[in-house]
Coordinates of C-alpha atoms and ligand atoms in Angstrom, one line a residue:
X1 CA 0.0 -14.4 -20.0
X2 CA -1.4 -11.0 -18.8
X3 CA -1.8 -11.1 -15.1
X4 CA -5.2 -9.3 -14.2
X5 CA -5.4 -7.3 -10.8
X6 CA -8.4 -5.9 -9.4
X7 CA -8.5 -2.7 -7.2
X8 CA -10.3 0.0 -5.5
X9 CA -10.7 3.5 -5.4
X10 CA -6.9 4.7 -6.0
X11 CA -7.3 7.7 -3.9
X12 CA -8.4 6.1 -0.3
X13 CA -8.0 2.2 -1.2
X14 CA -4.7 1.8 1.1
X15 CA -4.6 -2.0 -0.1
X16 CA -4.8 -1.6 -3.7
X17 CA -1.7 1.1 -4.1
X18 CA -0.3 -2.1 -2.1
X19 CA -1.1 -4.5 -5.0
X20 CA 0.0 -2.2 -7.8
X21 CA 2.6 -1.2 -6.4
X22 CA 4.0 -4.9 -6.3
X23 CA 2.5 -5.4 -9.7
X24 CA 4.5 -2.5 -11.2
X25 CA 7.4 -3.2 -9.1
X26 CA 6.9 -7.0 -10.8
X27 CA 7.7 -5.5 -14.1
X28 CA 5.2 -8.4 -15.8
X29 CA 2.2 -7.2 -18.0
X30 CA -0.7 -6.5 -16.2
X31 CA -4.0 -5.2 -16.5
X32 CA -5.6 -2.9 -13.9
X33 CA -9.5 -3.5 -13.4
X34 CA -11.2 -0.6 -11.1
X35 CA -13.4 -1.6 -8.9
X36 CA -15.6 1.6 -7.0
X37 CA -15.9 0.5 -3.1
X38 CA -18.6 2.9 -2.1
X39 CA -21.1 2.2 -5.1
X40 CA -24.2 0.9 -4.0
X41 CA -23.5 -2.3 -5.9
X42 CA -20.0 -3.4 -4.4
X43 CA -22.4 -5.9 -2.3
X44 CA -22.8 -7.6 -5.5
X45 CA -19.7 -7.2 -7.1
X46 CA -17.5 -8.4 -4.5
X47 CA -19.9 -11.8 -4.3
X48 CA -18.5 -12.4 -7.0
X49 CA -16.3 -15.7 -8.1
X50 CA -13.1 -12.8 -8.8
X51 CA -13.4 -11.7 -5.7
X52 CA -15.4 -13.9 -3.3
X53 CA -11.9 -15.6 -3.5
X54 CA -10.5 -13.0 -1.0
X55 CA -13.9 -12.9 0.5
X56 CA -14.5 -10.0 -1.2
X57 CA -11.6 -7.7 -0.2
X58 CA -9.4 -6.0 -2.6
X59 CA -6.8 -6.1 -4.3
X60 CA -7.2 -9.6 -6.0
X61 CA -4.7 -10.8 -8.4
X62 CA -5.2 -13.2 -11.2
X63 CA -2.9 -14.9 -13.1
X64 CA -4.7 -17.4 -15.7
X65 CA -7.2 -19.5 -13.0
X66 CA -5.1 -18.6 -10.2
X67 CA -5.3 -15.9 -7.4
X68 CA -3.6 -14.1 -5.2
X69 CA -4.5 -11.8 -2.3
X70 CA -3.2 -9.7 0.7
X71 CA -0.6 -8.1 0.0
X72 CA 2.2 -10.5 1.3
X73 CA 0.4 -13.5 -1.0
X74 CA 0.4 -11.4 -4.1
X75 CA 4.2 -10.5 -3.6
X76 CA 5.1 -14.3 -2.9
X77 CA 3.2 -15.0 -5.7
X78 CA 5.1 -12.1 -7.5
X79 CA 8.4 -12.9 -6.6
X80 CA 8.0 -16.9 -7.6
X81 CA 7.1 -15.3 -11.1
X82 CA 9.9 -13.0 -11.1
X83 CA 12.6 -15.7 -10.0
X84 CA 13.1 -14.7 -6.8
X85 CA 15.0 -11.1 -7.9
X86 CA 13.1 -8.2 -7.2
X87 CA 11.1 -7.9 -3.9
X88 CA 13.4 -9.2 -0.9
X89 CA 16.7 -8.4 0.0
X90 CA 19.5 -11.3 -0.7
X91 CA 21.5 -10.7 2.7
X92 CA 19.9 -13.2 5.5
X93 CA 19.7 -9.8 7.8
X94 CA 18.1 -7.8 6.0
X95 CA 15.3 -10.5 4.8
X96 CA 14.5 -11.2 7.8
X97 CA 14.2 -7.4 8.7
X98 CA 12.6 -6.8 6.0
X99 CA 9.7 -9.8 6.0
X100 CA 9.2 -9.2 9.6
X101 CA 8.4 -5.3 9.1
X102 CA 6.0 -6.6 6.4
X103 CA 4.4 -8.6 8.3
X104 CA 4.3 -6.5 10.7
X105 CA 2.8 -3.8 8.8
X106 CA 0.0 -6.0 7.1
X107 CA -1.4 -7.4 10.5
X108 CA -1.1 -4.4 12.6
X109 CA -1.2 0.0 13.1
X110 CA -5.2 -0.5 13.3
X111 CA -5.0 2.8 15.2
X112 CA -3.5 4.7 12.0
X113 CA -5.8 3.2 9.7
X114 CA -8.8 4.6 11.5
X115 CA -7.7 7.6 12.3
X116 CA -5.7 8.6 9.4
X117 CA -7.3 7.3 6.5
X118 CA -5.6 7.3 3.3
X119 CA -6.4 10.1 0.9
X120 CA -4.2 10.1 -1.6
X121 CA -5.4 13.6 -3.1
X122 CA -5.7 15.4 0.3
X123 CA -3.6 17.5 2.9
X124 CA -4.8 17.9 6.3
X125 CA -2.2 19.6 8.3
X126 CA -3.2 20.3 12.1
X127 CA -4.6 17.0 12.0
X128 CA -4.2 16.3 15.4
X129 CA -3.6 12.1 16.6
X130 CA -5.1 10.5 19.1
X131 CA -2.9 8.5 21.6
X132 CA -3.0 4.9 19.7
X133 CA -2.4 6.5 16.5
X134 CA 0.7 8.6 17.7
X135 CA 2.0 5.0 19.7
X136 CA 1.5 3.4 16.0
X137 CA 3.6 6.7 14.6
X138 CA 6.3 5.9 17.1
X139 CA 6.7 2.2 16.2
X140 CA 6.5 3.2 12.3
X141 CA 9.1 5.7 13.0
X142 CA 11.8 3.8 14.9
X143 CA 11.1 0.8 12.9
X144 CA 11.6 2.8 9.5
X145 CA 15.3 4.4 11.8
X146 CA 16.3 1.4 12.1
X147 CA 16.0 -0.1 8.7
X148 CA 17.4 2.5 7.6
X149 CA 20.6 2.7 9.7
X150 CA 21.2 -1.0 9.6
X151 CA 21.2 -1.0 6.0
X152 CA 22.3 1.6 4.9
X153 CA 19.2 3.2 2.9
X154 CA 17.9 4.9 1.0
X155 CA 15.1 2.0 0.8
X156 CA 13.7 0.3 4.3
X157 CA 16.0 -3.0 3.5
X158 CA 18.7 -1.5 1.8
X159 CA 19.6 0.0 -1.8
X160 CA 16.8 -1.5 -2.8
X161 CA 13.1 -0.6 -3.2
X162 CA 11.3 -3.6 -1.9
X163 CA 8.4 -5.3 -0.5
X164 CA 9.0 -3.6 3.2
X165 CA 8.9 -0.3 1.2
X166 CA 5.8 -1.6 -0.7
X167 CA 3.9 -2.6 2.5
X168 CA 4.7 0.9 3.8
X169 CA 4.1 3.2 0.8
X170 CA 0.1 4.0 2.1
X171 CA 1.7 4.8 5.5
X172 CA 4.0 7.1 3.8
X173 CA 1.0 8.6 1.8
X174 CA -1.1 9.0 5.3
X175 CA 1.9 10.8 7.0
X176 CA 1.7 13.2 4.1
X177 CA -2.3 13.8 4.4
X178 CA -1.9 14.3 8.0
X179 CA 1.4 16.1 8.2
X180 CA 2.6 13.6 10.8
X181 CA 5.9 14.4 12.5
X182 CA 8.6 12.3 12.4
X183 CA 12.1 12.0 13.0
X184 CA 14.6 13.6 10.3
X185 CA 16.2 10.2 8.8
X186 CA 12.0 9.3 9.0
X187 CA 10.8 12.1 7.6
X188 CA 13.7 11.6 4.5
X189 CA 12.4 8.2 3.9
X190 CA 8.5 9.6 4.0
X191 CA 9.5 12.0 1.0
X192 CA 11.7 9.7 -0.9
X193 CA 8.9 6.8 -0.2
X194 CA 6.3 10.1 -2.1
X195 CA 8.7 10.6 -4.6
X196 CA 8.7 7.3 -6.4
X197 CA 8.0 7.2 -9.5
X198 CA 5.3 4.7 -9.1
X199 CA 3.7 6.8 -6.2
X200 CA 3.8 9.3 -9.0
X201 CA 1.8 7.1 -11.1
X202 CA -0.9 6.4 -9.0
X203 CA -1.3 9.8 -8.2
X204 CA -1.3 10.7 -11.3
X205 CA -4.1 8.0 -12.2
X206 CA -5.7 9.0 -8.1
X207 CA -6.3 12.5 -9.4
X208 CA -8.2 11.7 -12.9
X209 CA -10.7 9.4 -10.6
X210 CA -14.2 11.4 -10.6
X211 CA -15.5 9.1 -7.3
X212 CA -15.7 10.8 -4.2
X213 CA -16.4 9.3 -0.8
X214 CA -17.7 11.6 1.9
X215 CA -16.3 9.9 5.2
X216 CA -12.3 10.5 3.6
X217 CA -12.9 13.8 2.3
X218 CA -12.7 16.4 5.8
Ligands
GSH1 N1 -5.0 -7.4 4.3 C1 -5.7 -7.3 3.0 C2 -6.8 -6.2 3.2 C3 -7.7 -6.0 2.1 C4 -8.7 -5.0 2.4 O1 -9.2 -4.9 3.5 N2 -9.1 -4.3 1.3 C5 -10.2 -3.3 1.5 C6 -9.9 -2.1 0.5 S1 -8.6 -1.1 1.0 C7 -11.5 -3.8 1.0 O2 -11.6 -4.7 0.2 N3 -12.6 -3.3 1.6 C8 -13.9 -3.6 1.1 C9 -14.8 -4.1 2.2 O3 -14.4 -4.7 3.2 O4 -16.0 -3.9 1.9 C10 -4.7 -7.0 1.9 O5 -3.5 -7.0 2.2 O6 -5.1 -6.9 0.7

């Protein structure tokens, strides 16, 4: 069965490229439904049954009457449907690095978020960061170092793309908008994470979106 997955605006919805990019990472059939954030009836849209589920956040994903959400419940929901094989590593190291950078990611950086939001389309060099945001850069950096050292690269877990690389691939996308600077073996990951053929993709699909919200555009 097609799985469904709902979204938001592809050029600032941080979330959603998390979603797809686990979808399209999935390899199962899926169909994409866009769903515009900033229109004045998202109140009623996200009430919902499809997305009162997730109290009203996006990404949702459906598969037949069953629905997953955040990002780390639609990639274990993912990775039961894929056996297992595609969005962790197999080694019990780099799992565990790997689902704890994940988490970590999902429930935390709130500094980066507001100050950086994503923009998919944009480049805002000379952005400058404020203190929380640069100690959220730091962490990100070091965290991305060490992944990448312990394992080998070029992905966060190993020679693997991967959920840690999904969870981070908005993060990679902000440090691009902002020109953030990072360390060399963090700035290689940054532009290998943007080079991706999926990034690509939703780019690609970012750019033909006529939407515009005023707060993300500087
Ligand atoms: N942790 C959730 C966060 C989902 C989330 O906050 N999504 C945003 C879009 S990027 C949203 O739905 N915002 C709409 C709103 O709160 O009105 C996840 O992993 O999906």
């Amino acid at each position: 069965m097609t799985l469904r997955l709902i979204i938001g605006n592809r050029r600032y919805s941080s979330w959603s490229l998390r979603g797809w990019l686990a979808a399209r990472h999935a390899g199962l059939p899926f169909e994409t439904e866009l769903v515009n954030l900033y229109a004045p009836d998202w109140a009623a849209r996200r009430a919902k049954p499809d997305l009162a589920v997730s109290g009203g956040r996006l990404p949702v994903l459906w598969d037949g009457a069953v629905a997953a959400f955040h990002s780390l419940g639609i990639i274990a929901h993912l990775d039961r449907r894929t056996g297992g094989t595609c969005f962790w590593p197999r080694a019990p190291e780099a799992h565990a690095f790997a689902a704890s950078v994940a988490a970590e990611m999902q429930s935390s950086y709130a500094a980066l978020r507001r100050h950086c939001p994503m923009n998919v389309m944009r480049h805002y060099p000379g952005w400058s960061l404020d203190p929380e945001a640069g100690g959220d850069v730091a962490r990100i950096d070091s965290l991305w170092r060490e992944g990448l050292a312990r394992f080998g690269g070029p992905w966060l877990a190993g020679a693997d793309y991967g959920a840690a690389d999904i969870l981070f691939a908005p993060v990679a996308s902000r440090f691009t908008t902002y020109a953030v600077a990072l360390s060399p073996a963090a700035e290689a990951y940054r532009a290998r994470a943007m080079a991706h053929p999926f990034m690509g993709e939703w780019i690609a699909a970012a750019e033909r979106e006529v939407w515009r919200q005023p707060a993300h555009e500087f």
